[in-house]
PDB file of C-alpha atoms in Angstrom:
ATOM      1  CA  MET L 119    -134.338  47.385 -49.927  1.00  0.00           C
ATOM      2  CA  ASP L 120    -132.379  46.858 -53.091  1.00  0.00           C
ATOM      3  CA  MET L 121    -134.963  45.691 -55.532  1.00  0.00           C
ATOM      4  CA  GLN L 122    -134.822  48.793 -57.688  1.00  0.00           C
ATOM      5  CA  MET L 123    -132.436  47.249 -60.143  1.00  0.00           C
ATOM      6  CA  ARG L 124    -132.995  46.602 -63.795  1.00  0.00           C
ATOM      7  CA  GLY L 125    -132.401  43.329 -65.471  1.00  0.00           C
ATOM      8  CA  VAL L 126    -131.718  39.970 -63.955  1.00  0.00           C
ATOM      9  CA  GLU L 127    -128.517  39.011 -62.208  1.00  0.00           C
ATOM     10  CA  ALA L 128    -126.684  36.085 -63.733  1.00  0.00           C
ATOM     11  CA  ALA L 129    -127.666  32.637 -62.625  1.00  0.00           C
ATOM     12  CA  GLY L 130    -128.288  33.287 -59.013  1.00  0.00           C
ATOM     13  CA  PHE L 131    -131.145  34.083 -56.766  1.00  0.00           C
ATOM     14  CA  SER L 132    -132.066  37.390 -58.208  1.00  0.00           C
ATOM     15  CA  ALA L 133    -134.985  39.395 -59.410  1.00  0.00           C
ATOM     16  CA  ALA L 134    -135.844  42.923 -60.296  1.00  0.00           C
ATOM     17  CA  VAL L 135    -138.586  45.468 -60.016  1.00  0.00           C
ATOM     18  CA  VAL L 136    -140.092  47.120 -63.049  1.00  0.00           C
ATOM     19  CA  GLN L 137    -143.363  48.936 -63.209  1.00  0.00           C
ATOM     20  CA  GLY L 138    -145.859  47.821 -65.802  1.00  0.00           C
ATOM     21  CA  ARG L 139    -148.547  45.152 -65.542  1.00  0.00           C
ATOM     22  CA  ARG L 140    -151.920  46.104 -64.269  1.00  0.00           C
ATOM     23  CA  PRO L 141    -152.352  45.588 -60.558  1.00  0.00           C
ATOM     24  CA  PHE L 142    -153.058  42.039 -59.564  1.00  0.00           C
ATOM     25  CA  SER L 143    -153.527  40.134 -56.372  1.00  0.00           C
ATOM     26  CA  ILE L 144    -150.661  37.912 -55.368  1.00  0.00           C
ATOM     27  CA  GLU L 145    -153.280  35.419 -54.305  1.00  0.00           C
ATOM     28  CA  ASP L 146    -154.021  34.906 -57.987  1.00  0.00           C
ATOM     29  CA  LEU L 147    -150.533  33.504 -58.562  1.00  0.00           C
ATOM     30  CA  VAL L 148    -150.411  29.746 -58.997  1.00  0.00           C
ATOM     31  CA  LEU L 149    -147.342  27.518 -58.860  1.00  0.00           C
ATOM     32  CA  ARG L 150    -146.999  25.019 -61.682  1.00  0.00           C
ATOM     33  CA  HIS L 151    -144.586  22.105 -61.604  1.00  0.00           C
ATOM     34  CA  LEU L 152    -143.422  22.154 -65.198  1.00  0.00           C
ATOM     35  CA  ARG L 153    -143.487  18.585 -66.444  1.00  0.00           C
ATOM     36  CA  THR L 154    -144.144  18.548 -70.153  1.00  0.00           C
ATOM     37  CA  PRO L 155    -141.987  19.899 -72.955  1.00  0.00           C
ATOM     38  CA  ALA L 156    -144.668  22.448 -73.767  1.00  0.00           C
ATOM     39  CA  GLU L 157    -144.771  23.680 -70.190  1.00  0.00           C
ATOM     40  CA  ILE L 158    -141.014  23.979 -70.030  1.00  0.00           C
ATOM     41  CA  ALA L 159    -140.978  25.808 -73.336  1.00  0.00           C
ATOM     42  CA  GLY L 160    -143.378  28.303 -71.810  1.00  0.00           C
ATOM     43  CA  VAL L 161    -140.710  29.653 -69.469  1.00  0.00           C
ATOM     44  CA  LEU L 162    -137.623  29.333 -71.617  1.00  0.00           C
ATOM     45  CA  HIS L 163    -137.917  32.945 -72.704  1.00  0.00           C
ATOM     46  CA  LEU L 164    -137.705  33.907 -69.051  1.00  0.00           C
ATOM     47  CA  ARG L 165    -134.756  31.628 -68.407  1.00  0.00           C
ATOM     48  CA  GLU L 166    -133.008  33.203 -71.350  1.00  0.00           C
ATOM     49  CA  GLU L 167    -133.054  36.507 -69.494  1.00  0.00           C
ATOM     50  CA  ILE L 168    -130.413  35.065 -67.187  1.00  0.00           C
ATOM     51  CA  ASP L 169    -126.906  35.582 -68.452  1.00  0.00           C
ATOM     52  CA  LEU L 170    -125.227  32.248 -67.827  1.00  0.00           C
ATOM     53  CA  SER L 171    -122.256  32.874 -70.050  1.00  0.00           C
ATOM     54  CA  VAL L 172    -119.903  33.365 -67.133  1.00  0.00           C
ATOM     55  CA  HIS L 173    -120.795  29.929 -65.810  1.00  0.00           C
ATOM     56  CA  ALA L 174    -120.282  28.322 -69.154  1.00  0.00           C
ATOM     57  CA  ALA L 175    -116.783  29.721 -69.067  1.00  0.00           C
ATOM     58  CA  ALA L 176    -116.221  28.339 -65.580  1.00  0.00           C
ATOM     59  CA  GLY L 177    -116.578  24.677 -66.376  1.00  0.00           C
ATOM     60  CA  PRO L 178    -116.912  22.282 -69.278  1.00  0.00           C
ATOM     61  CA  HIS L 179    -119.892  20.499 -67.771  1.00  0.00           C
ATOM     62  CA  PHE L 180    -122.042  23.529 -67.192  1.00  0.00           C
ATOM     63  CA  ALA L 181    -123.496  23.807 -70.659  1.00  0.00           C
ATOM     64  CA  THR L 182    -124.314  20.116 -70.749  1.00  0.00           C
ATOM     65  CA  LEU L 183    -126.047  20.156 -67.388  1.00  0.00           C
ATOM     66  CA  GLU L 184    -127.992  23.293 -68.206  1.00  0.00           C
ATOM     67  CA  LYS L 185    -129.109  21.857 -71.506  1.00  0.00           C
ATOM     68  CA  LYS L 186    -130.225  18.646 -69.831  1.00  0.00           C
ATOM     69  CA  GLU L 187    -132.271  20.609 -67.329  1.00  0.00           C
ATOM     70  CA  THR L 188    -134.392  22.119 -70.020  1.00  0.00           C
ATOM     71  CA  SER L 189    -134.360  19.018 -72.188  1.00  0.00           C
ATOM     72  CA  ALA L 190    -137.771  17.550 -72.777  1.00  0.00           C
ATOM     73  CA  VAL L 191    -136.393  14.026 -72.668  1.00  0.00           C
ATOM     74  CA  LEU L 192    -134.633  14.396 -69.354  1.00  0.00           C
ATOM     75  CA  CYS L 193    -137.432  16.348 -67.714  1.00  0.00           C
ATOM     76  CA  SER L 194    -139.945  13.719 -68.745  1.00  0.00           C
ATOM     77  CA  ALA L 195    -137.760  11.002 -67.299  1.00  0.00           C
ATOM     78  CA  LEU L 196    -137.263  12.816 -64.024  1.00  0.00           C
ATOM     79  CA  ASN L 197    -140.897  13.650 -63.634  1.00  0.00           C
ATOM     80  CA  SER L 198    -141.895  10.078 -64.276  1.00  0.00           C
ATOM     81  CA  THR L 199    -139.830   8.991 -61.283  1.00  0.00           C
ATOM     82  CA  GLY L 200    -141.585  11.386 -58.938  1.00  0.00           C
ATOM     83  CA  SER L 201    -140.683  14.687 -57.365  1.00  0.00           C
TER      84      SER L 201
ATOM     85  CA  MET A  65    -138.391  23.552 -62.573  1.00  0.00           C
ATOM     86  CA  PHE A  66    -141.492  25.509 -61.695  1.00  0.00           C
ATOM     87  CA  GLY A  67    -143.542  28.242 -63.234  1.00  0.00           C
ATOM     88  CA  PHE A  68    -145.647  30.966 -61.716  1.00  0.00           C
ATOM     89  CA  GLU A  69    -148.931  31.372 -63.508  1.00  0.00           C
ATOM     90  CA  LEU A  70    -151.136  34.436 -63.499  1.00  0.00           C
ATOM     91  CA  ASP A  71    -154.416  34.396 -65.364  1.00  0.00           C
ATOM     92  CA  GLY A  72    -153.227  31.457 -67.435  1.00  0.00           C
ATOM     93  CA  GLU A  73    -149.912  33.045 -68.345  1.00  0.00           C
ATOM     94  CA  LEU A  74    -146.561  31.860 -67.067  1.00  0.00           C
ATOM     95  CA  ILE A  75    -145.019  35.002 -65.653  1.00  0.00           C
ATOM     96  CA  GLY A  76    -142.105  33.559 -63.750  1.00  0.00           C
ATOM     97  CA  THR A  77    -139.953  30.556 -63.106  1.00  0.00           C
ATOM     98  CA  ILE A  78    -137.765  29.123 -60.390  1.00  0.00           C
ATOM     99  CA  ARG A  79    -135.561  26.091 -59.935  1.00  0.00           C
ATOM    100  CA  ILE A  80    -135.053  24.040 -56.805  1.00  0.00           C
ATOM    101  CA  VAL A  81    -132.252  21.471 -56.926  1.00  0.00           C
ATOM    102  CA  PRO A  82    -131.048  19.074 -54.227  1.00  0.00           C
ATOM    103  CA  LEU A  83    -127.513  19.573 -53.018  1.00  0.00           C
ATOM    104  CA  ALA A  84    -124.961  16.764 -52.672  1.00  0.00           C
ATOM    105  CA  TYR A  85    -125.015  15.828 -56.356  1.00  0.00           C
ATOM    106  CA  GLN A  86    -122.587  18.511 -57.496  1.00  0.00           C
ATOM    107  CA  LEU A  87    -125.196  19.972 -59.796  1.00  0.00           C
ATOM    108  CA  THR A  88    -125.343  23.441 -58.337  1.00  0.00           C
ATOM    109  CA  LEU A  89    -123.406  26.662 -58.339  1.00  0.00           C
ATOM    110  CA  THR A  90    -123.648  26.632 -54.565  1.00  0.00           C
ATOM    111  CA  GLU A  91    -121.585  23.464 -54.346  1.00  0.00           C
ATOM    112  CA  THR A  92    -119.037  24.797 -56.794  1.00  0.00           C
ATOM    113  CA  LEU A  93    -118.614  27.855 -54.608  1.00  0.00           C
ATOM    114  CA  LEU A  94    -118.581  25.886 -51.353  1.00  0.00           C
ATOM    115  CA  THR A  95    -115.369  24.246 -52.464  1.00  0.00           C
ATOM    116  CA  GLN A  96    -113.792  27.696 -52.346  1.00  0.00           C
ATOM    117  CA  LEU A  97    -114.544  27.977 -48.653  1.00  0.00           C
ATOM    118  CA  GLY A  98    -112.465  25.015 -47.566  1.00  0.00           C
ATOM    119  CA  SER A  99    -113.015  24.063 -43.953  1.00  0.00           C
ATOM    120  CA  ASP A 100    -115.295  27.071 -43.499  1.00  0.00           C
ATOM    121  CA  ALA A 101    -117.883  25.545 -45.781  1.00  0.00           C
ATOM    122  CA  PRO A 102    -121.019  24.488 -43.953  1.00  0.00           C
ATOM    123  CA  PRO A 103    -121.876  20.811 -44.153  1.00  0.00           C
ATOM    124  CA  VAL A 104    -124.359  19.817 -46.810  1.00  0.00           C
ATOM    125  CA  GLY A 105    -126.695  16.954 -46.209  1.00  0.00           C
ATOM    126  CA  PRO A 106    -129.973  15.374 -47.182  1.00  0.00           C
ATOM    127  CA  GLY A 107    -132.730  17.928 -47.176  1.00  0.00           C
ATOM    128  CA  ASP A 108    -130.498  20.755 -48.368  1.00  0.00           C
ATOM    129  CA  TRP A 109    -131.569  22.356 -51.622  1.00  0.00           C
ATOM    130  CA  GLU A 110    -130.471  25.208 -53.823  1.00  0.00           C
ATOM    131  CA  VAL A 111    -133.060  27.676 -55.005  1.00  0.00           C
ATOM    132  CA  GLY A 112    -132.221  29.755 -58.018  1.00  0.00           C
ATOM    133  CA  ARG A 113    -132.851  30.608 -61.644  1.00  0.00           C
ATOM    134  CA  LEU A 114    -135.553  32.896 -60.333  1.00  0.00           C
ATOM    135  CA  VAL A 115    -136.983  35.117 -63.016  1.00  0.00           C
ATOM    136  CA  LEU A 116    -140.172  37.154 -63.090  1.00  0.00           C
ATOM    137  CA  ALA A 117    -141.502  38.733 -66.243  1.00  0.00           C
ATOM    138  CA  PRO A 118    -140.471  42.390 -66.359  1.00  0.00           C
ATOM    139  CA  ASP A 119    -143.997  43.689 -66.106  1.00  0.00           C
ATOM    140  CA  CYS A 120    -144.681  41.529 -63.071  1.00  0.00           C
ATOM    141  CA  ARG A 121    -141.768  42.764 -61.026  1.00  0.00           C
ATOM    142  CA  SER A 122    -144.042  45.265 -59.441  1.00  0.00           C
ATOM    143  CA  ASP A 123    -143.184  44.850 -55.815  1.00  0.00           C
ATOM    144  CA  VAL A 124    -141.425  42.713 -53.292  1.00  0.00           C
ATOM    145  CA  GLU A 125    -144.670  41.084 -52.260  1.00  0.00           C
ATOM    146  CA  THR A 126    -144.914  39.319 -55.610  1.00  0.00           C
ATOM    147  CA  LEU A 127    -141.427  37.928 -55.190  1.00  0.00           C
ATOM    148  CA  ARG A 128    -142.145  36.961 -51.619  1.00  0.00           C
ATOM    149  CA  HIS A 129    -145.329  35.143 -52.559  1.00  0.00           C
ATOM    150  CA  CYS A 130    -143.668  33.294 -55.424  1.00  0.00           C
ATOM    151  CA  LEU A 131    -140.962  32.053 -53.100  1.00  0.00           C
ATOM    152  CA  TYR A 132    -143.593  31.091 -50.570  1.00  0.00           C
ATOM    153  CA  LEU A 133    -145.499  29.024 -53.117  1.00  0.00           C
ATOM    154  CA  ALA A 134    -142.317  27.277 -54.233  1.00  0.00           C
ATOM    155  CA  LEU A 135    -141.220  26.473 -50.706  1.00  0.00           C
ATOM    156  CA  GLN A 136    -144.641  25.169 -49.757  1.00  0.00           C
ATOM    157  CA  TYR A 137    -144.622  22.858 -52.762  1.00  0.00           C
ATOM    158  CA  ALA A 138    -141.107  21.647 -52.104  1.00  0.00           C
ATOM    159  CA  CYS A 139    -141.849  20.911 -48.462  1.00  0.00           C
ATOM    160  CA  ALA A 140    -144.991  19.012 -49.424  1.00  0.00           C
ATOM    161  CA  HIS A 141    -143.090  16.736 -51.785  1.00  0.00           C
ATOM    162  CA  ALA A 142    -139.654  16.245 -50.246  1.00  0.00           C
ATOM    163  CA  PRO A 143    -137.747  16.720 -47.024  1.00  0.00           C
ATOM    164  CA  VAL A 144    -136.487  20.291 -46.984  1.00  0.00           C
ATOM    165  CA  THR A 145    -134.140  21.142 -44.153  1.00  0.00           C
ATOM    166  CA  ALA A 146    -132.482  24.222 -45.544  1.00  0.00           C
ATOM    167  CA  LEU A 147    -132.341  26.320 -48.665  1.00  0.00           C
ATOM    168  CA  PHE A 148    -129.110  27.672 -50.106  1.00  0.00           C
ATOM    169  CA  ALA A 149    -128.748  30.303 -52.788  1.00  0.00           C
ATOM    170  CA  THR A 150    -126.169  32.451 -54.516  1.00  0.00           C
ATOM    171  CA  CYS A 151    -126.670  36.128 -55.228  1.00  0.00           C
ATOM    172  CA  THR A 152    -125.033  39.505 -55.252  1.00  0.00           C
ATOM    173  CA  HIS A 153    -124.296  41.055 -51.923  1.00  0.00           C
ATOM    174  CA  VAL A 154    -126.789  43.798 -52.638  1.00  0.00           C
ATOM    175  CA  LEU A 155    -129.601  41.320 -53.101  1.00  0.00           C
ATOM    176  CA  SER A 156    -128.592  39.336 -50.048  1.00  0.00           C
ATOM    177  CA  ARG A 157    -129.956  42.226 -48.025  1.00  0.00           C
ATOM    178  CA  LEU A 158    -133.347  41.599 -49.542  1.00  0.00           C
ATOM    179  CA  TYR A 159    -133.234  37.883 -48.959  1.00  0.00           C
ATOM    180  CA  ARG A 160    -132.419  38.403 -45.317  1.00  0.00           C
ATOM    181  CA  ARG A 161    -135.972  39.639 -45.062  1.00  0.00           C
ATOM    182  CA  PHE A 162    -137.079  36.256 -46.306  1.00  0.00           C
ATOM    183  CA  GLY A 163    -135.305  34.240 -43.625  1.00  0.00           C
ATOM    184  CA  PHE A 164    -131.953  33.750 -45.299  1.00  0.00           C
ATOM    185  CA  GLY A 165    -128.635  34.609 -43.737  1.00  0.00           C
ATOM    186  CA  VAL A 166    -125.311  35.360 -45.354  1.00  0.00           C
ATOM    187  CA  PHE A 167    -122.632  32.785 -44.572  1.00  0.00           C
ATOM    188  CA  ALA A 168    -120.005  33.821 -47.093  1.00  0.00           C
ATOM    189  CA  ARG A 169    -119.438  36.772 -49.355  1.00  0.00           C
ATOM    190  CA  ASP A 170    -117.087  37.711 -52.150  1.00  0.00           C
ATOM    191  CA  VAL A 171    -116.690  34.066 -53.048  1.00  0.00           C
ATOM    192  CA  PRO A 172    -115.018  33.766 -56.448  1.00  0.00           C
ATOM    193  CA  LEU A 173    -116.228  31.478 -59.173  1.00  0.00           C
ATOM    194  CA  PRO A 174    -113.076  29.771 -60.451  1.00  0.00           C
ATOM    195  CA  GLY A 175    -112.185  30.636 -63.979  1.00  0.00           C
ATOM    196  CA  THR A 176    -114.167  33.847 -63.957  1.00  0.00           C
ATOM    197  CA  GLU A 177    -114.082  37.282 -62.387  1.00  0.00           C
ATOM    198  CA  LYS A 178    -117.466  36.754 -60.829  1.00  0.00           C
ATOM    199  CA  ILE A 179    -117.946  36.822 -57.071  1.00  0.00           C
ATOM    200  CA  TYR A 180    -120.983  35.744 -55.125  1.00  0.00           C
ATOM    201  CA  THR A 181    -122.589  36.016 -51.762  1.00  0.00           C
ATOM    202  CA  LEU A 182    -123.811  32.707 -50.390  1.00  0.00           C
ATOM    203  CA  ILE A 183    -126.955  32.638 -48.329  1.00  0.00           C
ATOM    204  CA  ARG A 184    -128.757  29.929 -46.455  1.00  0.00           C
ATOM    205  CA  GLY A 185    -131.830  29.568 -44.303  1.00  0.00           C
ATOM    206  CA  ALA A 186    -133.564  26.885 -42.338  1.00  0.00           C
ATOM    207  CA  SER A 187    -136.775  25.872 -43.984  1.00  0.00           C
ATOM    208  CA  PRO A 188    -139.012  26.785 -41.022  1.00  0.00           C
ATOM    209  CA  ASP A 189    -137.397  30.210 -40.714  1.00  0.00           C
ATOM    210  CA  ILE A 190    -137.858  30.940 -44.403  1.00  0.00           C
ATOM    211  CA  GLU A 191    -141.413  29.649 -44.375  1.00  0.00           C
ATOM    212  CA  LEU A 192    -142.255  31.914 -41.466  1.00  0.00           C
ATOM    213  CA  ALA A 193    -140.630  34.943 -43.042  1.00  0.00           C
ATOM    214  CA  LEU A 194    -142.353  34.362 -46.372  1.00  0.00           C
ATOM    215  CA  SER A 195    -145.722  33.669 -44.815  1.00  0.00           C
ATOM    216  CA  GLY A 196    -146.155  37.215 -43.635  1.00  0.00           C
ATOM    217  CA  ARG A 197    -146.884  36.015 -40.125  1.00  0.00           C
ATOM    218  CA  PRO A 198    -145.177  37.934 -37.332  1.00  0.00           C
ATOM    219  CA  VAL A 199    -141.673  36.646 -36.664  1.00  0.00           C
ATOM    220  CA  PRO A 200    -141.139  36.123 -32.930  1.00  0.00           C
ATOM    221  CA  PRO A 201    -138.077  37.793 -31.455  1.00  0.00           C
ATOM    222  CA  ARG A 202    -135.040  35.556 -31.113  1.00  0.00           C
ATOM    223  CA  ASN A 203    -133.833  34.684 -27.635  1.00  0.00           C
ATOM    224  CA  GLN A 204    -130.601  36.474 -26.812  1.00  0.00           C
TER     225      GLN A 204
END
């Protein structure tokens, strides 16, 4: 088990383990499909923990695509066409 | 894009993106594999941009349950044949517990010094592994 790392690995499928929050039941976790600009804004601080700078350096389109993904306009358009 | 909510607070996020539109890091890296790259088709998705709030990264079960919720939602709203992801080799060991398998490692991202391990899993296998139900032994 290799979850005892600190920080968040860039871009990929990564997570980390840090002690802190009071104990909670995982059954209390709820998934939210983030549809509105306000909802998306609510997780941007988490997204910013991911260091995507290496990917920005890898291709000229990366920054544009990443910005569109968290753009209120684009997300609203996508959500209006279904999942 | 999805969020994980606990007591009204968004404590995590994840992204699930369909493959075949050249939107994902997975597809960028697949081009490095040449003829060894697995085929990508409808129902293949990349899961990534997974972040949990630092004080919620208490144990693997939280991560497992978050992935389970996301996969359940995805399967309820779209055909999901397989999930792909990119990660470090160290973390690929963890994700093997969740039904993923490594199909390429040390794959370079062009233009950078970064290398990735590519993992993939069939949706039913991942769902079973994340569910916590006993995984039946594979036939030899």
